[in-house]
Amino acid sequence: MAMKDYSDEFRADAVALYESTPGATYKSIAADLGINRATLREWVLRDRERRGVTAGAARPAARPTAVASGDPDERVRRLEARVAELEASERKLATERDILRKAAKYFAGGDELVSRFQFVHDHRNTYEVKRLCQVLDVNRSSYYKWLAGAGARAARKHEDRVLADEISEIHGESGGAYGSPRVTAELREKGHAVNEKRVARIMRTFSIAGIRLRRRIRTTVPDPASGQVADLFGRDFTAPEPGRKLMGDITYLPLQGGKFLYLATVLDCFSRKIVGWSIADHMRTDLVVDALRMAASTRGSLDGAVFHSDHGAQYGSRAYAGLCDQLKVTRSMGAVGTSADNAACESFHASLKRETLQGAPDYGDADTCRRTVFAWLTRYNTRRRHSANGHLSPDAYERRHHTAKLTLAA
């Protein structure tokens, strides 16, 4: 059942998404959000009226077209010049795309700057060196300096390979226990004038690692005041009907400057639809409470549903348990520190970050992060095809299910 009563937060995010998307139309944004075009337009106009902004000033105006000359021949010459300019620009962009496509495999690992130089060197007979350096954002003089040092690099590489053989021998004799400090001491005892940084670098390069005890970092901290909650899922993330089995989790959304926002989601196991979510700058219980309340509003009722989560303090709190009781939701929890017991949510959050960050280290500022994640979440439900649904979107998968039920009932 579609959500009829939209929260103030949802309306504000929808308006912000429309106003901040250049060239967007009410129809395209409304389709992504799964709402009516007229509804979105009404929200936008009300917001503009509240802010005292006119329709013309609300969004950046289109670039004014230059006034055409009255001379037809002159107009033709200008148009031909403009066409030639656009064609040249297109050829330039096509060349850049071709270069970047070919360069992608060079940047899979290792030193990215060295990979760029190597790519320029390998393709210098296909494209101009100047053009390659411009597209890959490297200095031509730096490339030629790198090229001039090829002989010295080859000699160092050979020396490293010889030293790696000795390191491997020492490492093997220690039963695989020695790390770089002890390996360095052994080498020095054998007469090698070598520092630990070089040894550590070579060990990393040749995948030689000593035994190291790691301190476990707990990311899920149970609430000691909460009682035991059984695992009612048993890693079965399927459901025969919408609203029967729900899952929830919290993930970090990295911002610039090392800051974070936090996203709590509620996922319906039947269609993998995100029926509830909440974004905040904290991880208090209110975060997961707001997400579950949205899920209840989306579905109309969660009476009889089972909600599965990890043992995070938010999900084990008395306040959250009380809300579940109020909504007649049965709680379920996996084992502590076992991500496989919450795999569907883990996979969803991984997809969200992969497709929204697209390799970037963070989302930038908080407002950009909110808009980006909000747009992706709504589009995920309405348009994004999901492999678990036979490559239908969650909404389309549920519509097909409801249609099939009505057909059988008739």
mmCIF file of C-alpha atoms in Angstrom:
data_model
loop_
_atom_site.group_PDB
_atom_site.id
_atom_site.type_symbol
_atom_site.label_atom_id
_atom_site.label_comp_id
_atom_site.label_asym_id
_atom_site.label_seq_id
_atom_site.Cartn_x
_atom_site.Cartn_y
_atom_site.Cartn_z
ATOM 1 C CA MET A 1 0.000 0.000 0.000
ATOM 2 C CA ALA A 2 1.442 3.407 -0.949
ATOM 3 C CA MET A 3 2.206 5.909 1.774
ATOM 4 C CA LYS A 4 -0.552 8.569 1.837
ATOM 5 C CA ASP A 5 0.514 10.708 4.805
ATOM 6 C CA TYR A 6 3.943 12.145 3.996
ATOM 7 C CA SER A 7 6.072 13.460 6.832
ATOM 8 C CA ASP A 8 7.310 17.060 6.908
ATOM 9 C CA GLU A 9 10.844 15.710 6.481
ATOM 10 C CA PHE A 10 9.855 13.798 3.338
ATOM 11 C CA ARG A 11 8.161 16.888 1.843
ATOM 12 C CA ALA A 12 11.137 19.123 2.631
ATOM 13 C CA ASP A 13 13.576 16.638 1.102
ATOM 14 C CA ALA A 14 11.399 16.269 -2.007
ATOM 15 C CA VAL A 15 11.273 20.058 -2.515
ATOM 16 C CA ALA A 16 15.035 20.374 -1.928
ATOM 17 C CA LEU A 17 15.717 17.609 -4.452
ATOM 18 C CA TYR A 18 13.577 19.323 -7.126
ATOM 19 C CA GLU A 19 14.990 22.805 -6.511
ATOM 20 C CA SER A 20 18.620 21.585 -6.545
ATOM 21 C CA THR A 21 18.388 19.444 -9.706
ATOM 22 C CA PRO A 22 19.171 21.490 -12.846
ATOM 23 C CA GLY A 23 16.764 20.796 -15.702
ATOM 24 C CA ALA A 24 14.526 18.591 -13.582
ATOM 25 C CA THR A 25 10.782 18.491 -14.184
ATOM 26 C CA TYR A 26 7.985 17.828 -11.756
ATOM 27 C CA LYS A 27 7.192 14.665 -13.706
ATOM 28 C CA SER A 28 10.714 13.196 -13.543
ATOM 29 C CA ILE A 29 11.278 13.962 -9.846
ATOM 30 C CA ALA A 30 7.778 12.775 -8.880
ATOM 31 C CA ALA A 31 8.338 9.507 -10.759
ATOM 32 C CA ASP A 32 11.584 8.913 -8.863
ATOM 33 C CA LEU A 33 9.863 9.598 -5.533
ATOM 34 C CA GLY A 34 6.788 7.525 -6.354
ATOM 35 C CA ILE A 35 4.384 10.421 -5.775
ATOM 36 C CA ASN A 36 1.887 12.363 -7.866
ATOM 37 C CA ARG A 37 3.245 15.155 -10.082
ATOM 38 C CA ALA A 38 0.584 17.588 -8.860
ATOM 39 C CA THR A 39 1.437 16.781 -5.239
ATOM 40 C CA LEU A 40 5.120 17.624 -5.759
ATOM 41 C CA ARG A 41 4.202 20.833 -7.598
ATOM 42 C CA GLU A 42 1.934 21.885 -4.740
ATOM 43 C CA TRP A 43 4.722 21.277 -2.184
ATOM 44 C CA VAL A 44 7.206 23.292 -4.227
ATOM 45 C CA LEU A 45 4.817 26.231 -4.739
ATOM 46 C CA ARG A 46 3.900 26.308 -1.046
ATOM 47 C CA ASP A 47 7.565 26.301 -0.085
ATOM 48 C CA ARG A 48 8.330 29.140 -2.511
ATOM 49 C CA GLU A 49 5.384 31.138 -1.159
ATOM 50 C CA ARG A 50 6.601 30.568 2.387
ATOM 51 C CA ARG A 51 10.072 31.794 1.443
ATOM 52 C CA GLY A 52 8.705 34.711 -0.586
ATOM 53 C CA VAL A 53 10.446 33.514 -3.742
ATOM 54 C CA THR A 54 8.861 34.026 -7.138
ATOM 55 C CA ALA A 55 8.665 31.157 -9.625
ATOM 56 C CA GLY A 56 11.109 32.848 -11.978
ATOM 57 C CA ALA A 57 13.742 33.364 -9.263
ATOM 58 C CA ALA A 58 13.375 29.954 -7.592
ATOM 59 C CA ARG A 59 15.628 28.108 -10.037
ATOM 60 C CA PRO A 60 18.503 29.287 -12.238
ATOM 61 C CA ALA A 61 17.158 30.808 -15.423
ATOM 62 C CA ALA A 62 18.095 29.444 -18.785
ATOM 63 C CA ARG A 63 20.895 31.182 -20.598
ATOM 64 C CA PRO A 64 19.493 33.954 -22.826
ATOM 65 C CA THR A 65 19.910 33.371 -26.509
ATOM 66 C CA ALA A 66 21.997 35.939 -28.324
ATOM 67 C CA VAL A 67 20.011 38.329 -30.467
ATOM 68 C CA ALA A 68 20.225 37.188 -34.069
ATOM 69 C CA SER A 69 21.536 39.521 -36.709
ATOM 70 C CA GLY A 70 19.059 40.850 -39.241
ATOM 71 C CA ASP A 71 21.352 39.791 -42.138
ATOM 72 C CA PRO A 72 20.462 36.198 -43.206
ATOM 73 C CA ASP A 73 23.981 35.531 -44.532
ATOM 74 C CA GLU A 74 25.486 36.709 -41.275
ATOM 75 C CA ARG A 75 23.128 34.459 -39.320
ATOM 76 C CA VAL A 76 24.120 31.469 -41.462
ATOM 77 C CA ARG A 77 27.822 32.189 -40.890
ATOM 78 C CA ARG A 78 27.295 32.404 -37.149
ATOM 79 C CA LEU A 79 25.327 29.165 -37.096
ATOM 80 C CA GLU A 80 27.979 27.386 -39.175
ATOM 81 C CA ALA A 81 30.681 28.643 -36.830
ATOM 82 C CA ARG A 82 28.658 27.451 -33.838
ATOM 83 C CA VAL A 83 28.143 24.019 -35.414
ATOM 84 C CA ALA A 84 31.872 23.725 -36.116
ATOM 85 C CA GLU A 85 32.595 24.718 -32.500
ATOM 86 C CA LEU A 86 30.184 22.089 -31.152
ATOM 87 C CA GLU A 87 31.603 19.401 -33.442
ATOM 88 C CA ALA A 88 35.129 20.191 -32.276
ATOM 89 C CA SER A 89 33.966 20.059 -28.664
ATOM 90 C CA GLU A 90 32.294 16.698 -29.277
ATOM 91 C CA ARG A 91 35.458 15.289 -30.870
ATOM 92 C CA LYS A 92 37.452 16.511 -27.886
ATOM 93 C CA LEU A 93 35.032 14.890 -25.418
ATOM 94 C CA ALA A 94 35.009 11.652 -27.436
ATOM 95 C CA THR A 95 38.801 11.515 -27.268
ATOM 96 C CA GLU A 96 38.721 12.131 -23.510
ATOM 97 C CA ARG A 97 36.163 9.374 -22.978
ATOM 98 C CA ASP A 98 38.241 6.971 -25.072
ATOM 99 C CA ILE A 99 41.392 7.769 -23.113
ATOM 100 C CA LEU A 100 39.692 7.437 -19.718
ATOM 101 C CA ARG A 101 38.058 4.138 -20.680
ATOM 102 C CA LYS A 102 41.421 2.670 -21.641
ATOM 103 C CA ALA A 103 43.083 4.130 -18.548
ATOM 104 C CA ALA A 104 40.672 2.543 -16.064
ATOM 105 C CA LYS A 105 42.527 -0.801 -15.872
ATOM 106 C CA TYR A 106 45.785 0.998 -15.084
ATOM 107 C CA PHE A 107 44.327 2.446 -11.904
ATOM 108 C CA ALA A 108 43.090 -0.826 -10.384
ATOM 109 C CA GLY A 109 45.829 -0.784 -7.751
ATOM 110 C CA GLY A 110 49.266 0.448 -6.780
ATOM 111 C CA ASP A 111 50.598 3.968 -7.211
ATOM 112 C CA GLU A 112 47.977 5.897 -9.212
ATOM 113 C CA LEU A 113 50.425 8.601 -10.337
ATOM 114 C CA VAL A 114 52.890 6.006 -11.638
ATOM 115 C CA SER A 115 49.982 4.251 -13.367
ATOM 116 C CA ARG A 116 49.129 7.506 -15.157
ATOM 117 C CA PHE A 117 52.713 7.931 -16.356
ATOM 118 C CA GLN A 118 52.767 4.328 -17.539
ATOM 119 C CA PHE A 119 49.510 4.824 -19.425
ATOM 120 C CA VAL A 120 50.862 7.938 -21.153
ATOM 121 C CA HIS A 121 53.998 6.031 -22.107
ATOM 122 C CA ASP A 122 52.070 3.013 -23.441
ATOM 123 C CA HIS A 123 49.696 5.150 -25.548
ATOM 124 C CA ARG A 124 52.061 7.921 -26.715
ATOM 125 C CA ASN A 125 51.920 6.580 -30.302
ATOM 126 C CA THR A 126 48.087 6.648 -30.373
ATOM 127 C CA TYR A 127 47.474 10.085 -28.828
ATOM 128 C CA GLU A 128 49.588 13.198 -28.352
ATOM 129 C CA VAL A 129 51.535 13.177 -25.087
ATOM 130 C CA LYS A 130 50.222 16.673 -24.384
ATOM 131 C CA ARG A 131 46.599 15.519 -24.734
ATOM 132 C CA LEU A 132 47.164 12.418 -22.615
ATOM 133 C CA CYS A 133 48.714 14.477 -19.827
ATOM 134 C CA GLN A 134 45.850 16.989 -19.926
ATOM 135 C CA VAL A 135 43.154 14.308 -19.680
ATOM 136 C CA LEU A 136 44.939 12.393 -16.902
ATOM 137 C CA ASP A 137 45.837 15.626 -15.056
ATOM 138 C CA VAL A 138 49.616 15.087 -14.951
ATOM 139 C CA ASN A 139 52.421 17.501 -15.699
ATOM 140 C CA ARG A 140 54.286 16.809 -18.957
ATOM 141 C CA SER A 141 57.632 17.694 -17.403
ATOM 142 C CA SER A 142 56.932 15.234 -14.580
ATOM 143 C CA TYR A 143 56.161 12.519 -17.132
ATOM 144 C CA TYR A 144 59.442 13.130 -18.998
ATOM 145 C CA LYS A 145 61.312 13.146 -15.679
ATOM 146 C CA TRP A 146 59.686 9.794 -14.833
ATOM 147 C CA LEU A 147 60.666 8.495 -18.267
ATOM 148 C CA ALA A 148 64.287 9.558 -17.785
ATOM 149 C CA GLY A 149 64.475 7.596 -14.528
ATOM 150 C CA ALA A 150 63.343 4.306 -16.073
ATOM 151 C CA GLY A 151 66.831 2.759 -15.904
ATOM 152 C CA ALA A 152 67.319 3.600 -12.239
ATOM 153 C CA ARG A 153 63.866 2.263 -11.387
ATOM 154 C CA ALA A 154 64.593 -1.017 -13.150
ATOM 155 C CA ALA A 155 67.826 -1.393 -11.159
ATOM 156 C CA ARG A 156 66.029 -0.719 -7.864
ATOM 157 C CA LYS A 157 63.281 -3.156 -8.797
ATOM 158 C CA HIS A 158 65.874 -5.868 -9.424
ATOM 159 C CA GLU A 159 67.567 -5.124 -6.081
ATOM 160 C CA ASP A 160 64.192 -5.297 -4.318
ATOM 161 C CA ARG A 161 63.463 -8.670 -5.923
ATOM 162 C CA VAL A 162 66.813 -10.061 -4.742
ATOM 163 C CA LEU A 163 66.233 -8.727 -1.226
ATOM 164 C CA ALA A 164 62.674 -10.136 -1.259
ATOM 165 C CA ASP A 165 64.118 -13.620 -1.771
ATOM 166 C CA GLU A 166 66.254 -13.243 1.345
ATOM 167 C CA ILE A 167 63.332 -11.799 3.310
ATOM 168 C CA SER A 168 61.168 -14.719 2.239
ATOM 169 C CA GLU A 169 63.826 -17.156 3.438
ATOM 170 C CA ILE A 170 64.106 -15.463 6.833
ATOM 171 C CA HIS A 171 60.335 -15.288 7.101
ATOM 172 C CA GLY A 172 60.007 -18.993 6.325
ATOM 173 C CA GLU A 173 62.659 -19.954 8.854
ATOM 174 C CA SER A 174 60.713 -18.108 11.547
ATOM 175 C CA GLY A 175 57.617 -20.178 10.820
ATOM 176 C CA GLY A 176 55.940 -17.172 9.230
ATOM 177 C CA ALA A 177 56.010 -15.260 12.518
ATOM 178 C CA TYR A 178 58.526 -12.495 11.793
ATOM 179 C CA GLY A 179 57.342 -9.055 10.786
ATOM 180 C CA SER A 180 59.476 -6.237 9.378
ATOM 181 C CA PRO A 181 61.300 -5.302 12.658
ATOM 182 C CA ARG A 182 62.684 -8.803 13.249
ATOM 183 C CA VAL A 183 63.353 -9.421 9.559
ATOM 184 C CA THR A 184 65.343 -6.145 9.468
ATOM 185 C CA ALA A 185 67.382 -7.251 12.481
ATOM 186 C CA GLU A 186 68.178 -10.586 10.799
ATOM 187 C CA LEU A 187 69.240 -8.840 7.583
ATOM 188 C CA ARG A 188 71.504 -6.430 9.443
ATOM 189 C CA GLU A 189 73.094 -9.332 11.293
ATOM 190 C CA LYS A 190 73.880 -10.844 7.902
ATOM 191 C CA GLY A 191 75.631 -7.642 6.847
ATOM 192 C CA HIS A 192 72.870 -5.836 4.915
ATOM 193 C CA ALA A 193 72.711 -2.055 5.415
ATOM 194 C CA VAL A 194 68.936 -1.762 5.172
ATOM 195 C CA ASN A 195 66.277 0.209 7.063
ATOM 196 C CA GLU A 196 62.973 -1.128 8.338
ATOM 197 C CA LYS A 197 60.852 1.098 6.057
ATOM 198 C CA ARG A 198 62.348 -0.512 2.967
ATOM 199 C CA VAL A 199 61.872 -3.994 4.419
ATOM 200 C CA ALA A 200 58.238 -3.225 5.284
ATOM 201 C CA ARG A 201 57.625 -1.868 1.754
ATOM 202 C CA ILE A 202 59.106 -4.964 0.110
ATOM 203 C CA MET A 203 57.126 -7.275 2.406
ATOM 204 C CA ARG A 204 53.915 -5.474 1.431
ATOM 205 C CA THR A 205 54.801 -5.593 -2.262
ATOM 206 C CA PHE A 206 55.503 -9.328 -2.197
ATOM 207 C CA SER A 207 52.669 -10.167 0.252
ATOM 208 C CA ILE A 208 54.956 -11.369 3.054
ATOM 209 C CA ALA A 209 53.301 -10.800 6.429
ATOM 210 C CA GLY A 210 54.105 -11.858 9.950
ATOM 211 C CA ILE A 211 51.640 -13.106 12.528
ATOM 212 C CA ARG A 212 49.977 -10.178 14.244
ATOM 213 C CA LEU A 213 47.325 -10.261 16.951
ATOM 214 C CA ARG A 214 44.618 -7.744 16.180
ATOM 215 C CA ARG A 215 42.474 -6.074 18.802
ATOM 216 C CA ARG A 216 38.834 -6.688 18.003
ATOM 217 C CA ILE A 217 36.762 -3.575 17.431
ATOM 218 C CA ARG A 218 33.132 -3.955 18.435
ATOM 219 C CA THR A 219 30.798 -2.048 16.156
ATOM 220 C CA THR A 220 27.620 -3.476 17.703
ATOM 221 C CA VAL A 221 27.341 -2.875 21.446
ATOM 222 C CA PRO A 222 24.419 -4.655 23.180
ATOM 223 C CA ASP A 223 22.318 -2.849 25.749
ATOM 224 C CA PRO A 224 22.996 -4.670 29.074
ATOM 225 C CA ALA A 225 19.518 -3.664 30.258
ATOM 226 C CA SER A 226 17.765 -5.509 27.422
ATOM 227 C CA GLY A 227 16.615 -9.100 27.682
ATOM 228 C CA GLN A 228 17.477 -11.975 25.384
ATOM 229 C CA VAL A 229 15.822 -11.837 21.950
ATOM 230 C CA ALA A 230 15.714 -14.998 19.834
ATOM 231 C CA ASP A 231 16.809 -15.252 16.193
ATOM 232 C CA LEU A 232 13.538 -15.941 14.351
ATOM 233 C CA PHE A 233 15.070 -15.581 10.873
ATOM 234 C CA GLY A 234 17.846 -18.142 10.860
ATOM 235 C CA ARG A 235 19.409 -16.299 7.875
ATOM 236 C CA ASP A 236 16.245 -16.832 5.810
ATOM 237 C CA PHE A 237 15.648 -13.430 4.242
ATOM 238 C CA THR A 238 12.616 -14.389 2.163
ATOM 239 C CA ALA A 239 8.941 -13.774 2.908
ATOM 240 C CA PRO A 240 5.661 -15.006 1.350
ATOM 241 C CA GLU A 241 3.866 -11.648 1.721
ATOM 242 C CA PRO A 242 4.752 -7.951 2.133
ATOM 243 C CA GLY A 243 4.832 -6.753 5.730
ATOM 244 C CA ARG A 244 5.562 -10.184 7.249
ATOM 245 C CA LYS A 245 9.339 -10.019 7.759
ATOM 246 C CA LEU A 246 11.311 -6.786 8.176
ATOM 247 C CA MET A 247 15.005 -6.108 8.738
ATOM 248 C CA GLY A 248 16.794 -3.055 10.084
ATOM 249 C CA ASP A 249 20.319 -1.708 10.442
ATOM 250 C CA ILE A 250 22.333 1.506 10.819
ATOM 251 C CA THR A 251 25.138 2.636 8.512
ATOM 252 C CA TYR A 252 27.587 5.530 8.403
ATOM 253 C CA LEU A 253 27.401 8.227 5.711
ATOM 254 C CA PRO A 254 30.851 9.894 5.480
ATOM 255 C CA LEU A 255 31.045 13.679 5.150
ATOM 256 C CA GLN A 256 33.967 15.970 4.414
ATOM 257 C CA GLY A 257 36.246 16.751 7.330
ATOM 258 C CA GLY A 258 35.871 13.292 8.887
ATOM 259 C CA LYS A 259 32.285 13.870 10.030
ATOM 260 C CA PHE A 260 29.317 11.523 9.568
ATOM 261 C CA LEU A 261 25.578 11.308 9.207
ATOM 262 C CA TYR A 262 23.819 8.082 10.151
ATOM 263 C CA LEU A 263 21.136 6.226 8.207
ATOM 264 C CA ALA A 264 18.709 3.745 9.763
ATOM 265 C CA THR A 265 16.659 1.643 7.343
ATOM 266 C CA VAL A 266 13.777 -0.831 7.510
ATOM 267 C CA LEU A 267 13.785 -3.369 4.661
ATOM 268 C CA ASP A 268 10.842 -5.611 3.728
ATOM 269 C CA CYS A 269 12.189 -9.104 2.994
ATOM 270 C CA PHE A 270 9.408 -9.878 0.479
ATOM 271 C CA SER A 271 10.357 -7.273 -2.149
ATOM 272 C CA ARG A 272 13.540 -5.766 -0.624
ATOM 273 C CA LYS A 273 11.615 -2.485 -0.475
ATOM 274 C CA ILE A 274 12.849 0.163 1.955
ATOM 275 C CA VAL A 275 9.638 0.928 3.798
ATOM 276 C CA GLY A 276 11.210 3.155 6.427
ATOM 277 C CA TRP A 277 14.342 5.219 6.923
ATOM 278 C CA SER A 278 15.739 8.069 8.972
ATOM 279 C CA ILE A 279 18.879 10.209 8.589
ATOM 280 C CA ALA A 280 20.409 12.106 11.503
ATOM 281 C CA ASP A 281 23.727 13.326 12.874
ATOM 282 C CA HIS A 282 23.487 10.965 15.863
ATOM 283 C CA MET A 283 23.010 7.262 16.643
ATOM 284 C CA ARG A 284 20.524 7.620 19.479
ATOM 285 C CA THR A 285 17.456 5.398 19.761
ATOM 286 C CA ASP A 286 15.325 8.106 18.092
ATOM 287 C CA LEU A 287 17.098 7.271 14.808
ATOM 288 C CA VAL A 288 15.766 3.694 14.637
ATOM 289 C CA VAL A 289 12.432 4.672 16.212
ATOM 290 C CA ASP A 290 11.773 7.207 13.425
ATOM 291 C CA ALA A 291 12.642 4.614 10.763
ATOM 292 C CA LEU A 292 10.205 2.063 12.222
ATOM 293 C CA ARG A 293 7.443 4.676 12.577
ATOM 294 C CA MET A 294 7.866 5.527 8.890
ATOM 295 C CA ALA A 295 7.622 1.818 8.047
ATOM 296 C CA ALA A 296 4.350 1.606 9.982
ATOM 297 C CA SER A 297 3.030 4.648 8.103
ATOM 298 C CA THR A 298 4.131 3.197 4.756
ATOM 299 C CA ARG A 299 2.488 -0.175 5.340
ATOM 300 C CA GLY A 300 -0.528 1.169 7.215
ATOM 301 C CA SER A 301 0.042 -1.440 9.924
ATOM 302 C CA LEU A 302 2.841 -3.716 11.106
ATOM 303 C CA ASP A 303 0.554 -5.881 13.196
ATOM 304 C CA GLY A 304 2.029 -9.402 13.275
ATOM 305 C CA ALA A 305 5.309 -8.503 11.545
ATOM 306 C CA VAL A 306 8.705 -9.834 12.688
ATOM 307 C CA PHE A 307 11.530 -7.271 12.804
ATOM 308 C CA HIS A 308 15.124 -8.577 12.680
ATOM 309 C CA SER A 309 18.240 -6.600 13.623
ATOM 310 C CA ASP A 310 21.695 -6.934 15.141
ATOM 311 C CA HIS A 311 22.347 -6.445 18.857
ATOM 312 C CA GLY A 312 23.003 -2.711 18.633
ATOM 313 C CA ALA A 313 22.116 -0.773 21.764
ATOM 314 C CA GLN A 314 19.487 1.198 19.826
ATOM 315 C CA TYR A 315 17.561 -1.965 18.890
ATOM 316 C CA GLY A 316 17.969 -3.426 22.371
ATOM 317 C CA SER A 317 16.759 -0.335 24.206
ATOM 318 C CA ARG A 318 13.581 -0.285 26.266
ATOM 319 C CA ALA A 319 12.213 2.579 24.172
ATOM 320 C CA TYR A 320 12.538 0.584 20.949
ATOM 321 C CA ALA A 321 11.106 -2.561 22.554
ATOM 322 C CA GLY A 322 8.162 -0.474 23.752
ATOM 323 C CA LEU A 323 7.499 0.859 20.243
ATOM 324 C CA CYS A 324 7.586 -2.699 18.850
ATOM 325 C CA ASP A 325 5.053 -3.768 21.462
ATOM 326 C CA GLN A 326 2.869 -0.769 20.626
ATOM 327 C CA LEU A 327 2.976 -1.630 16.899
ATOM 328 C CA LYS A 328 2.505 -5.353 17.668
ATOM 329 C CA VAL A 329 5.860 -6.204 16.079
ATOM 330 C CA THR A 330 7.844 -9.250 17.245
ATOM 331 C CA ARG A 331 11.579 -8.628 17.601
ATOM 332 C CA SER A 332 14.308 -10.957 16.297
ATOM 333 C CA MET A 333 18.082 -10.621 16.659
ATOM 334 C CA GLY A 334 21.059 -12.425 15.123
ATOM 335 C CA ALA A 335 24.268 -13.345 16.906
ATOM 336 C CA VAL A 336 26.563 -10.596 18.229
ATOM 337 C CA GLY A 337 29.281 -9.614 15.747
ATOM 338 C CA THR A 338 27.973 -11.891 12.960
ATOM 339 C CA SER A 339 27.201 -9.789 9.911
ATOM 340 C CA ALA A 340 25.872 -12.818 7.993
ATOM 341 C CA ASP A 341 22.821 -12.853 10.282
ATOM 342 C CA ASN A 342 21.878 -9.446 8.865
ATOM 343 C CA ALA A 343 23.274 -9.990 5.367
ATOM 344 C CA ALA A 344 20.391 -8.483 3.378
ATOM 345 C CA CYS A 345 20.737 -5.113 5.129
ATOM 346 C CA GLU A 346 24.537 -5.232 4.896
ATOM 347 C CA SER A 347 24.253 -5.861 1.144
ATOM 348 C CA PHE A 348 21.720 -3.045 0.711
ATOM 349 C CA HIS A 349 23.886 -0.507 2.492
ATOM 350 C CA ALA A 350 26.909 -1.592 0.442
ATOM 351 C CA SER A 351 24.934 -1.036 -2.787
ATOM 352 C CA LEU A 352 23.726 2.362 -1.601
ATOM 353 C CA LYS A 353 27.243 3.620 -0.870
ATOM 354 C CA ARG A 354 28.726 2.103 -4.003
ATOM 355 C CA GLU A 355 26.151 3.716 -6.284
ATOM 356 C CA THR A 356 25.917 7.096 -4.546
ATOM 357 C CA LEU A 357 29.575 7.685 -3.687
ATOM 358 C CA GLN A 358 30.846 6.172 -6.969
ATOM 359 C CA GLY A 359 34.357 5.915 -5.592
ATOM 360 C CA ALA A 360 34.396 9.307 -3.818
ATOM 361 C CA PRO A 361 35.650 9.312 -0.197
ATOM 362 C CA ASP A 362 32.652 11.257 1.115
ATOM 363 C CA TYR A 363 29.386 13.008 0.184
ATOM 364 C CA GLY A 364 30.647 16.526 0.843
ATOM 365 C CA ASP A 365 28.412 18.555 3.154
ATOM 366 C CA ALA A 366 25.421 17.285 5.139
ATOM 367 C CA ASP A 367 22.756 18.831 2.876
ATOM 368 C CA THR A 368 24.254 17.269 -0.258
ATOM 369 C CA CYS A 369 24.475 13.930 1.532
ATOM 370 C CA ARG A 370 20.825 14.054 2.586
ATOM 371 C CA ARG A 371 19.605 14.948 -0.914
ATOM 372 C CA THR A 372 21.772 12.317 -2.584
ATOM 373 C CA VAL A 373 20.721 9.493 -0.264
ATOM 374 C CA PHE A 374 17.072 10.592 -0.248
ATOM 375 C CA ALA A 375 16.950 10.575 -4.056
ATOM 376 C CA TRP A 376 18.621 7.154 -4.252
ATOM 377 C CA LEU A 377 16.352 5.584 -1.621
ATOM 378 C CA THR A 378 13.152 6.715 -3.326
ATOM 379 C CA ARG A 379 14.388 5.756 -6.776
ATOM 380 C CA TYR A 380 15.512 2.395 -5.378
ATOM 381 C CA ASN A 381 11.888 1.608 -4.480
ATOM 382 C CA THR A 382 10.231 2.997 -7.590
ATOM 383 C CA ARG A 383 12.653 2.305 -10.441
ATOM 384 C CA ARG A 384 15.830 0.403 -9.528
ATOM 385 C CA ARG A 385 15.666 -3.206 -10.711
ATOM 386 C CA HIS A 386 16.541 -5.796 -8.076
ATOM 387 C CA SER A 387 17.968 -9.229 -8.879
ATOM 388 C CA ALA A 388 16.021 -10.844 -6.027
ATOM 389 C CA ASN A 389 12.777 -9.648 -7.674
ATOM 390 C CA GLY A 390 13.488 -11.049 -11.109
ATOM 391 C CA HIS A 391 14.932 -7.635 -12.034
ATOM 392 C CA LEU A 392 11.741 -5.750 -11.121
ATOM 393 C CA SER A 393 11.762 -2.720 -8.854
ATOM 394 C CA PRO A 394 10.409 -3.347 -5.330
ATOM 395 C CA ASP A 395 7.228 -1.364 -6.088
ATOM 396 C CA ALA A 396 6.667 -3.195 -9.399
ATOM 397 C CA TYR A 397 7.263 -6.543 -7.721
ATOM 398 C CA GLU A 398 4.666 -5.795 -5.054
ATOM 399 C CA ARG A 399 2.154 -4.549 -7.633
ATOM 400 C CA ARG A 400 2.538 -7.802 -9.552
ATOM 401 C CA HIS A 401 2.003 -9.757 -6.337
ATOM 402 C CA HIS A 402 -1.183 -7.839 -5.460
ATOM 403 C CA THR A 403 -2.514 -8.251 -9.002
ATOM 404 C CA ALA A 404 -1.912 -12.002 -8.856
ATOM 405 C CA LYS A 405 -3.744 -12.221 -5.508
ATOM 406 C CA LEU A 406 -6.761 -10.360 -6.873
ATOM 407 C CA THR A 407 -6.831 -12.637 -9.938
ATOM 408 C CA LEU A 408 -6.794 -15.767 -7.770
ATOM 409 C CA ALA A 409 -9.488 -14.345 -5.488
ATOM 410 C CA ALA A 410 -11.741 -13.657 -8.477
#
